[in-house]
Amino acid sequence: MSTDEDDSSTWARALAGDVTAFGAIFDRHRDRAFRHAVYHLGNREDAEDATAAAFLELWRRRATVRVVDGSVLPWILVTTTNVARNIDRARRRYRDVLRRLPRQAPSTEEAELLLQGRLDAQRRLAEAAPAIDRLGRTDRDLLMLTAVEEMPVATAAEALGISAGAARTRLHRVKTRLREELGSAPAEVSS
Amino acid sequence: MKSAIEMEPVFTHALRDELLQFAQARRRRRPLWFLGAAGAVSVLVGAGVATAAILGLPGSPVSTSLTEQIVVEGSGSGHAELGTVPSDATHVAVEFTCLSAGGYRVATIQITCASLDVGSRSFFDLPIDDLEGSAITIQTSDSRAWKVTAAYIDRKTSPWAVNAKGETYGVINEVGTPDLIAVEMQAGGVGYVRATDLAFANGDPEAHDFRSPDEALRWQEEAAGTSVLLPAFESDGLTQIGVFLVSR
């Protein structure tokens, strides 16, 4: 079943006004987006808001969404990152929708899992974290998509609207810079 | 290994319903040109849009029915047997109706019906290769009812036309974008907008020569919620006959 991994036909149906296809896109990518949001925000409520805002943005900006390698996931992840960085603005924009959504307080066990998930993700970049914070936004997004989300460089590049060549150059530069700052390059960062 | 971090089910369900309603409420605001991108006329019928505007335009799909429609109703997983595949069939035109809320997989197409979708129809063309022999496979849980109406078709995409200036014109399709894109104009009727004008109005990075993704994002933020009117022409690309509204 070839369309399992390929959003193209589902996305085309969504664009043509078939909202059930939009629902299928949500079903396919919601958990990945949510985990991405948890990584950035570290708690359930903020991550839920960011995920909701990212999918609302997906529909609002559907005319300009980039389908990369047959998938809208890269676009969703980049948008989730952007929304997470400015969660207050996203909350203002989608206030009416967000306040209708039911919330449940996470159990202690869940809270620990969430925290653990963030720590696990952060540990992968722990060595480099302070240096990564000093990177520009595009470099940081590029590193995030390739190192944390394990996306191919070309795919991440397309999602960020830069050429694959430019992405490789940037990653190489980032790697060199991190190596200089840290004394050794983190294993996950490859160009 | 799958992470244990997932969205809470009650929240997920509510968010899903909100997203579908959000999409439902806003889908009609999109210009017609965009609908051509689906590449299947039947999808347009499904979207409840007047197909007459796009049917027969250069670049639109042309489907010829090869067999009578077959109607199969069932519940749970099953097959809709369509009979022998005609040698010139390229697709099966399918109309799928979910009669219960929930998820269905119709051959390769995933359809999820929220409670507000029950009874609504989805239209799509399935490539012949996606059939199991001569049957459409439906997968769902036991209690979910469905109805399939299907017929074999021969589907071709008509070529774009070329005007006196050598510009292509027609609807956006799986081949790409013509120089002049068919749109439904603000006052009704079909006109053509320049692909370059539309790309610029939509914030396409290639049309803008943004120097950085930050610049592109800033542009998108500033343009959000604004509208711009583009000139719409006859297919000659010269005679302006109306305007086309792009909402951003």
Coordinates of N, CA and C in Angstrom, one line a residue, chain A residues 1-4 9-10 12-13 15-24 26-28 30-31 34-35 38 44 47-49 51-53 55-57 59-64 66 75 82 89 93-94 96-98 100-104 110 113-118 137-138 160-162 170, chain B residues 2-8 10-16 18-24 26-30 33-35 37-38 43-44 46-47 49 105 107-114 116-117 120 122-124 130 132 137 139 202-206 212-214 217 220-221 224-225 248:
Chain A
M1 N 0.8 -1.2 0.0 CA 0.0 0.0 0.0 C 0.9 1.2 0.0
S2 N 1.1 1.8 -1.2 CA 2.1 2.8 -1.3 C 1.8 4.1 -0.6
T3 N 0.5 4.4 -0.4 CA 0.2 5.7 0.1 C 0.3 5.8 1.7
D4 N 0.7 4.6 2.3 CA 0.9 4.7 3.7 C 1.9 5.8 4.1
S9 N -1.3 12.2 -2.3 CA -2.7 12.0 -2.7 C -3.7 12.5 -1.6
T10 N -3.4 12.2 -0.4 CA -4.3 12.6 0.7 C -4.3 14.1 0.8
A12 N -3.6 16.2 -1.6 CA -4.4 16.8 -2.7 C -5.9 16.7 -2.5
R13 N -6.3 15.7 -1.9 CA -7.8 15.6 -1.6 C -8.2 16.6 -0.5
L15 N -6.7 19.5 -0.1 CA -6.7 20.8 -0.7 C -7.9 21.0 -1.6
A16 N -8.5 19.9 -2.1 CA -9.7 20.0 -2.9 C -10.9 20.2 -2.0
G17 N -10.7 20.2 -0.7 CA -11.9 20.5 0.1 C -12.4 19.3 0.9
D18 N -11.7 18.1 0.7 CA -12.2 16.9 1.4 C -11.6 17.0 2.8
V19 N -12.4 17.4 3.8 CA -11.8 17.6 5.2 C -11.5 16.3 5.8
T20 N -12.1 15.2 5.4 CA -11.7 13.9 6.0 C -10.3 13.5 5.7
A21 N -9.8 14.0 4.5 CA -8.4 13.8 4.1 C -7.5 14.6 5.0
F22 N -8.0 15.8 5.4 CA -7.2 16.6 6.3 C -7.1 15.9 7.7
G23 N -8.2 15.2 8.1 CA -8.3 14.4 9.3 C -7.2 13.3 9.2
A24 N -7.1 12.7 8.1 CA -6.2 11.6 7.9 C -4.7 12.1 8.0
F26 N -3.8 14.6 9.9 CA -3.7 14.8 11.3 C -3.4 13.5 12.0
D27 N -4.2 12.4 11.7 CA -4.0 11.1 12.3 C -2.6 10.6 12.1
R28 N -2.1 10.9 10.9 CA -0.8 10.3 10.5 C 0.4 11.0 11.2
R30 N 0.1 13.4 14.0 CA -0.1 14.2 15.2 C 0.9 13.8 16.3
D31 N 1.2 12.5 16.5 CA 2.1 12.1 17.6 C 3.5 12.6 17.4
F34 N 3.5 16.2 18.2 CA 3.3 16.4 19.7 C 4.7 16.1 20.4
R35 N 5.3 15.0 20.0 CA 6.6 14.7 20.6 C 7.6 15.9 20.3
V38 N 6.8 18.6 22.7 CA 7.2 18.2 24.0 C 8.7 18.5 24.2
R44 N 3.0 19.0 29.0 CA 1.9 18.5 28.1 C 1.0 19.7 27.6
A47 N 2.6 21.7 25.0 CA 2.8 20.9 23.8 C 1.5 20.7 23.1
E48 N 0.4 20.5 23.8 CA -0.9 20.3 23.2 C -1.3 21.5 22.4
D49 N -1.1 22.7 23.0 CA -1.4 23.9 22.4 C -0.6 24.1 21.1
T51 N 0.8 21.8 19.3 CA 0.4 20.8 18.2 C -0.9 21.3 17.6
A52 N -1.8 21.7 18.4 CA -3.1 22.2 17.8 C -2.8 23.4 16.9
A53 N -2.0 24.3 17.3 CA -1.7 25.5 16.5 C -1.0 25.1 15.2
F55 N -1.3 22.4 13.5 CA -2.2 21.8 12.5 C -3.2 22.9 12.0
L56 N -3.6 23.8 12.9 CA -4.5 24.9 12.4 C -3.7 25.8 11.4
E57 N -2.4 26.0 11.6 CA -1.6 26.7 10.7 C -1.5 25.9 9.4
W59 N -3.7 24.1 8.0 CA -4.8 24.4 7.1 C -4.9 25.9 6.7
R60 N -4.6 26.8 7.6 CA -4.7 28.2 7.2 C -3.7 28.6 6.1
R61 N -2.5 27.9 6.2 CA -1.5 28.3 5.2 C -1.3 27.2 4.1
R62 N -2.4 26.4 3.9 CA -2.2 25.3 3.0 C -1.8 25.6 1.6
A63 N -2.1 26.8 1.2 CA -1.7 27.1 -0.2 C -0.2 27.2 -0.4
T64 N 0.5 27.4 0.7 CA 2.0 27.6 0.6 C 2.8 26.5 1.3
R66 N 4.8 23.3 1.8 CA 5.7 22.5 1.0 C 5.5 21.0 1.2
W75 N 7.2 20.1 7.0 CA 6.6 21.4 7.1 C 5.9 21.4 8.5
N82 N 8.4 26.6 15.2 CA 8.2 28.0 15.2 C 7.0 28.4 16.2
R89 N 2.0 33.9 21.1 CA 1.3 34.5 19.9 C 0.3 33.5 19.3
R93 N -3.7 33.8 18.6 CA -4.3 33.7 17.3 C -5.5 32.6 17.3
Y94 N -5.2 31.5 18.1 CA -6.2 30.5 18.1 C -7.0 30.3 19.4
D96 N -9.9 31.0 20.5 CA -11.2 30.4 20.5 C -11.2 28.9 20.4
V97 N -10.4 28.4 19.5 CA -10.3 27.0 19.4 C -9.7 26.3 20.6
L98 N -8.6 26.9 21.0 CA -7.9 26.3 22.1 C -8.7 26.2 23.4
R100 N -11.8 25.7 23.8 CA -12.8 24.7 23.7 C -12.3 23.3 23.9
L101 N -11.0 23.1 23.9 CA -10.4 21.7 24.0 C -10.3 21.3 25.4
P102 N -10.7 20.0 25.7 CA -10.7 19.5 27.1 C -9.3 19.2 27.6
R103 N -9.0 19.6 28.8 CA -7.7 19.3 29.4 C -7.8 18.4 30.5
Q104 N -6.8 17.5 30.6 CA -6.7 16.6 31.8 C -5.4 16.8 32.4
E110 N 2.8 10.2 34.0 CA 2.8 10.8 32.7 C 3.8 12.0 32.7
L113 N 7.2 10.8 32.4 CA 7.5 10.3 31.1 C 7.8 11.5 30.1
L114 N 6.9 12.5 30.3 CA 7.1 13.7 29.4 C 8.5 14.3 29.7
L115 N 8.8 14.5 31.0 CA 10.1 15.1 31.3 C 11.2 14.2 30.8
Q116 N 11.0 12.9 31.0 CA 12.1 11.9 30.6 C 12.3 12.0 29.1
G117 N 11.1 12.1 28.3 CA 11.2 12.2 26.9 C 12.1 13.4 26.5
R118 N 11.8 14.5 27.2 CA 12.6 15.8 26.8 C 14.0 15.6 27.2
R137 N 18.8 30.9 13.6 CA 17.5 30.1 13.6 C 17.6 29.0 12.5
T138 N 18.0 29.3 11.4 CA 18.0 28.3 10.3 C 19.0 27.2 10.6
L160 N 13.0 23.9 4.9 CA 13.4 25.2 5.4 C 13.6 26.2 4.2
G161 N 13.3 25.7 3.0 CA 13.4 26.7 1.9 C 14.8 27.0 1.5
I162 N 15.8 26.2 1.7 CA 17.1 26.5 1.3 C 17.6 25.3 0.4
R170 N 26.0 24.7 5.5 CA 25.6 25.2 6.8 C 26.0 24.2 7.9
Chain B
K2 N 9.0 2.8 19.6 CA 8.0 3.9 19.7 C 8.0 4.5 21.1
S3 N 8.0 5.8 21.1 CA 8.0 6.5 22.3 C 6.7 6.4 23.0
A4 N 6.7 6.4 24.3 CA 5.4 6.3 25.1 C 4.7 7.6 25.1
I5 N 5.3 8.7 24.6 CA 4.7 10.0 24.7 C 3.7 10.2 23.6
E6 N 2.4 10.3 23.9 CA 1.4 10.5 22.9 C 0.4 11.5 23.4
M7 N -0.3 12.1 22.5 CA -1.3 13.0 23.0 C -2.4 12.3 23.7
E8 N -3.0 12.9 24.7 CA -4.0 12.4 25.5 C -5.3 12.1 24.6
V10 N -8.6 12.0 24.9 CA -9.8 12.8 24.9 C -9.4 14.1 24.2
F11 N -8.2 14.7 24.5 CA -7.8 15.9 23.8 C -7.6 15.7 22.3
T12 N -7.0 14.5 21.9 CA -6.8 14.2 20.5 C -8.1 14.2 19.8
H13 N -9.1 13.6 20.3 CA -10.4 13.4 19.7 C -11.1 14.8 19.5
A14 N -11.0 15.6 20.6 CA -11.6 16.9 20.5 C -10.9 17.8 19.5
L15 N -9.5 17.7 19.5 CA -8.8 18.6 18.6 C -9.1 18.2 17.2
R16 N -9.2 16.9 16.9 CA -9.5 16.4 15.6 C -10.8 17.0 15.1
E18 N -12.3 19.7 16.1 CA -12.1 21.1 15.9 C -11.4 21.4 14.6
L19 N -10.4 20.6 14.3 CA -9.6 20.8 13.1 C -10.5 20.6 11.9
L20 N -11.3 19.6 11.9 CA -12.2 19.3 10.7 C -13.2 20.4 10.6
Q21 N -13.8 20.9 11.7 CA -14.7 22.0 11.6 C -14.1 23.3 11.1
F22 N -12.9 23.5 11.6 CA -12.1 24.7 11.2 C -11.9 24.6 9.7
A23 N -11.5 23.4 9.2 CA -11.2 23.2 7.8 C -12.5 23.4 7.0
Q24 N -13.6 22.8 7.5 CA -14.9 22.8 6.8 C -15.3 24.2 6.6
R26 N -13.6 26.9 6.5 CA -12.8 27.8 5.7 C -12.5 27.3 4.3
R27 N -12.9 26.1 4.0 CA -12.4 25.5 2.7 C -13.0 26.2 1.5
R28 N -14.2 26.8 1.6 CA -14.8 27.5 0.5 C -14.1 28.8 0.1
R29 N -13.3 29.3 1.1 CA -12.6 30.6 0.8 C -11.5 30.5 -0.2
R30 N -11.1 29.3 -0.5 CA -10.0 29.1 -1.4 C -10.4 29.3 -2.8
W33 N -8.8 27.9 -8.7 CA -7.6 27.4 -9.3 C -7.0 26.3 -8.5
F34 N -7.1 26.4 -7.2 CA -6.4 25.5 -6.4 C -6.9 24.1 -6.5
L35 N -8.2 24.1 -6.7 CA -8.9 22.8 -6.8 C -8.4 21.9 -8.0
A37 N -5.6 21.4 -8.7 CA -4.4 20.6 -8.3 C -4.7 19.2 -7.9
A38 N -6.0 18.9 -7.6 CA -6.3 17.6 -7.1 C -6.2 16.6 -8.3
V43 N -13.1 14.6 -7.5 CA -12.9 15.2 -6.2 C -13.6 16.5 -6.1
L44 N -13.6 17.3 -7.2 CA -14.3 18.5 -7.2 C -15.8 18.4 -6.9
G46 N -16.9 16.0 -5.1 CA -17.0 15.7 -3.7 C -16.9 17.0 -2.8
A47 N -16.2 17.9 -3.3 CA -16.0 19.2 -2.6 C -17.2 20.1 -2.7
V49 N -18.2 21.7 -5.3 CA -17.9 22.9 -6.1 C -18.4 22.7 -7.5
R105 N -10.3 2.1 5.4 CA -9.3 2.1 4.4 C -9.9 1.5 3.1
A107 N -9.0 0.5 -0.4 CA -7.8 0.2 -1.2 C -6.6 1.0 -0.5
T108 N -6.1 2.0 -1.2 CA -4.9 2.7 -0.6 C -5.3 4.0 0.1
I109 N -6.6 4.3 0.0 CA -7.1 5.6 0.6 C -7.6 5.5 2.0
Q110 N -7.0 6.3 2.9 CA -7.5 6.3 4.3 C -8.6 7.4 4.4
I111 N -9.7 6.9 4.9 CA -10.8 7.9 5.1 C -11.2 7.8 6.6
T112 N -11.3 9.0 7.2 CA -11.8 9.0 8.6 C -13.0 9.9 8.7
C113 N -14.1 9.3 9.2 CA -15.3 10.0 9.3 C -15.5 10.4 10.7
A114 N -15.5 11.7 11.0 CA -15.9 12.2 12.3 C -17.5 12.1 12.3
L116 N -19.6 14.3 12.3 CA -20.3 15.2 11.4 C -20.2 14.8 9.9
D117 N -19.3 13.8 9.6 CA -19.1 13.3 8.3 C -20.0 12.2 7.9
S120 N -21.7 11.5 4.5 CA -21.1 12.3 3.5 C -20.3 11.4 2.5
S122 N -17.2 10.6 -0.3 CA -15.8 11.0 -0.7 C -15.7 10.5 -2.2
F123 N -15.1 11.3 -3.0 CA -15.0 10.9 -4.4 C -13.5 10.8 -4.8
F124 N -13.1 9.8 -5.4 CA -11.7 9.7 -5.8 C -11.6 8.7 -6.9
D130 N -4.2 -0.4 -7.9 CA -4.6 -0.4 -6.5 C -5.7 -1.4 -6.1
E132 N -7.5 -5.2 -5.8 CA -7.0 -6.5 -5.6 C -7.8 -7.4 -6.6
T137 N -10.7 -3.3 -1.9 CA -10.6 -3.8 -0.6 C -11.0 -2.8 0.4
Q139 N -11.2 -1.9 4.5 CA -10.8 -2.4 5.8 C -11.3 -1.5 6.9
N202 N 1.1 34.7 -3.5 CA 1.1 33.6 -2.5 C 2.4 33.6 -1.7
G203 N 3.3 34.4 -2.0 CA 4.5 34.4 -1.2 C 5.5 33.2 -1.5
D204 N 5.3 32.7 -2.7 CA 6.2 31.6 -3.2 C 7.7 32.1 -3.1
P205 N 8.5 31.4 -2.4 CA 9.9 31.9 -2.2 C 10.6 32.2 -3.5
E206 N 10.4 31.3 -4.5 CA 11.1 31.5 -5.8 C 10.7 32.8 -6.5
S212 N 16.5 35.0 3.0 CA 16.6 34.0 4.1 C 15.3 33.4 4.5
P213 N 15.2 32.3 5.1 CA 13.9 31.7 5.5 C 13.2 32.7 6.5
D214 N 14.0 33.4 7.3 CA 13.5 34.4 8.3 C 12.7 35.5 7.5
L217 N 9.5 34.0 6.3 CA 8.5 33.9 7.4 C 7.9 35.2 7.8
Q220 N 5.4 36.2 5.4 CA 4.1 35.4 5.6 C 3.3 36.0 6.7
E221 N 4.0 36.4 7.8 CA 3.3 36.9 9.0 C 2.7 38.2 8.6
A224 N -0.4 37.6 6.3 CA -1.5 36.8 6.8 C -2.7 37.7 7.0
G225 N -3.8 37.2 6.5 CA -5.1 37.9 6.7 C -5.3 39.0 5.7
R248 N -4.9 35.7 1.9 CA -3.7 35.1 2.4 C -3.9 35.0 4.0

